Amino acid sequence: MPTVRLFQDGELIEQEVKENSNLVVLAGIKQFPKLRYGCGMGKCTKCACKVTGGAEQLNPPNWKEEKMLGDRLQEGFRLTCQLTVRDDLELVQDKNFNLKGIQYSKLATK
């Protein structure tokens, strides 16, 4: 089973999840209760994260991520509600990412 390492506001949360789980719908609610998300449909960007490990194992960004994140995709940002976990994954989710639209303030440098 893949391991997801979530760095959130200075805290590490590490959890195994079933392969091919959607990070919010199938894993987040039960296994990552502190995971930030809102609509679950890629519209609000409250679940924005920066992928710091395992990005090559994820599907390419979909049209929702392209629309909502734009150039931030090139910086490693993704929407957790759109991610399907296939292999080990490392993410950073900082409270400064939890803003409306794609207007992020300070970016994590982890």
Coordinates of C-alpha atoms in Angstrom, one line a residue:
M1 CA 0.0 0.0 0.0
P2 CA 1.3 3.5 -0.8
T3 CA 2.3 5.8 2.0
V4 CA 1.3 9.4 1.9
R5 CA 3.4 11.9 3.9
L6 CA 1.5 15.2 4.5
F7 CA 3.5 18.1 5.9
Q8 CA 0.9 20.5 7.2
D9 CA 1.8 23.7 9.0
G10 CA 5.0 22.2 10.4
E11 CA 3.4 18.8 11.4
L12 CA 4.0 15.5 9.6
I13 CA 1.1 13.2 9.1
E14 CA 2.0 9.8 7.6
Q15 CA -0.5 7.2 6.6
E16 CA -0.8 4.2 4.3
V17 CA -3.7 4.4 1.9
K18 CA -5.3 1.9 -0.5
E19 CA -3.8 2.0 -4.0
N20 CA -5.9 4.0 -6.5
S21 CA -7.6 6.0 -3.7
N22 CA -8.7 9.5 -4.3
L23 CA -6.9 11.5 -1.7
V24 CA -9.9 13.4 -0.4
V25 CA -12.9 11.2 -1.2
L26 CA -11.5 7.7 -0.3
A27 CA -8.6 8.5 2.0
G28 CA -8.7 12.0 3.4
I29 CA -12.0 11.9 5.3
K30 CA -11.0 8.9 7.4
Q31 CA -7.2 8.8 7.3
F32 CA -6.3 12.4 7.1
P33 CA -8.9 14.2 9.2
K34 CA -6.9 17.5 9.2
L35 CA -6.5 17.5 5.4
R36 CA -7.8 20.8 4.1
Y37 CA -10.5 20.6 1.4
G38 CA -13.7 22.2 0.5
C39 CA -15.9 21.3 -2.4
G40 CA -14.1 18.1 -3.4
M41 CA -14.7 18.9 -7.1
G42 CA -11.8 21.1 -8.0
K43 CA -13.7 24.4 -7.8
C44 CA -12.6 26.1 -4.6
T45 CA -8.8 25.4 -4.3
K46 CA -9.0 25.0 -0.5
C47 CA -7.2 21.7 -0.9
A48 CA -4.2 23.1 -2.8
C49 CA -1.0 21.4 -1.9
K50 CA 2.6 21.3 -3.2
V51 CA 3.8 17.9 -4.3
T52 CA 7.3 17.4 -3.1
G53 CA 7.7 13.7 -3.8
G54 CA 6.1 11.1 -6.0
A55 CA 4.7 13.5 -8.6
E56 CA 5.8 11.3 -11.4
Q57 CA 3.3 8.6 -10.2
L58 CA 0.3 10.9 -10.4
N59 CA -1.9 11.4 -13.4
P60 CA -1.2 14.6 -15.3
P61 CA -3.2 17.6 -14.1
N62 CA -6.7 17.6 -15.4
W63 CA -8.6 20.5 -16.9
K64 CA -9.9 21.6 -13.4
E65 CA -6.4 21.9 -12.0
E66 CA -5.2 23.6 -15.2
K67 CA -8.1 26.2 -14.9
M68 CA -7.7 26.7 -11.1
L69 CA -4.0 26.6 -10.6
G70 CA -2.6 27.8 -14.0
D71 CA 1.1 28.4 -13.8
R72 CA 1.3 27.1 -10.3
L73 CA 1.2 23.6 -11.7
Q74 CA 4.8 24.1 -12.9
E75 CA 5.8 24.9 -9.3
G76 CA 4.4 21.5 -8.2
F77 CA 1.0 22.6 -6.9
R78 CA -2.0 20.3 -7.3
L79 CA -5.5 19.9 -5.9
T80 CA -5.7 17.0 -3.4
C81 CA -9.3 16.4 -4.4
Q82 CA -8.1 15.5 -7.9
L83 CA -5.3 13.2 -6.9
T84 CA -5.4 9.4 -7.2
V85 CA -2.7 7.8 -5.1
R86 CA -0.9 5.0 -6.9
D87 CA 2.5 5.1 -5.1
D88 CA 4.2 6.8 -2.2
L89 CA 3.5 10.5 -2.2
E90 CA 4.8 13.5 -0.3
L91 CA 2.8 16.7 0.0
V92 CA 3.0 20.1 1.7
Q93 CA -0.3 21.8 2.6
D94 CA 0.2 25.1 4.4
K95 CA -2.5 27.4 5.7
N96 CA -1.2 30.1 3.3
F97 CA -2.3 27.9 0.4
N98 CA -5.9 27.9 1.6
L99 CA -7.0 31.0 -0.2
K100 CA -9.7 31.8 -2.7
G101 CA -8.9 31.2 -6.4
I102 CA -5.2 31.0 -7.3
Q103 CA -4.1 34.0 -5.2
Y104 CA -1.6 32.3 -2.8
S105 CA 0.4 34.3 -0.4
K106 CA 3.7 33.0 1.0
L107 CA 4.7 29.7 -0.6
A108 CA 6.2 26.9 1.4
T109 CA 9.9 26.3 0.6
K110 CA 10.1 22.8 2.1

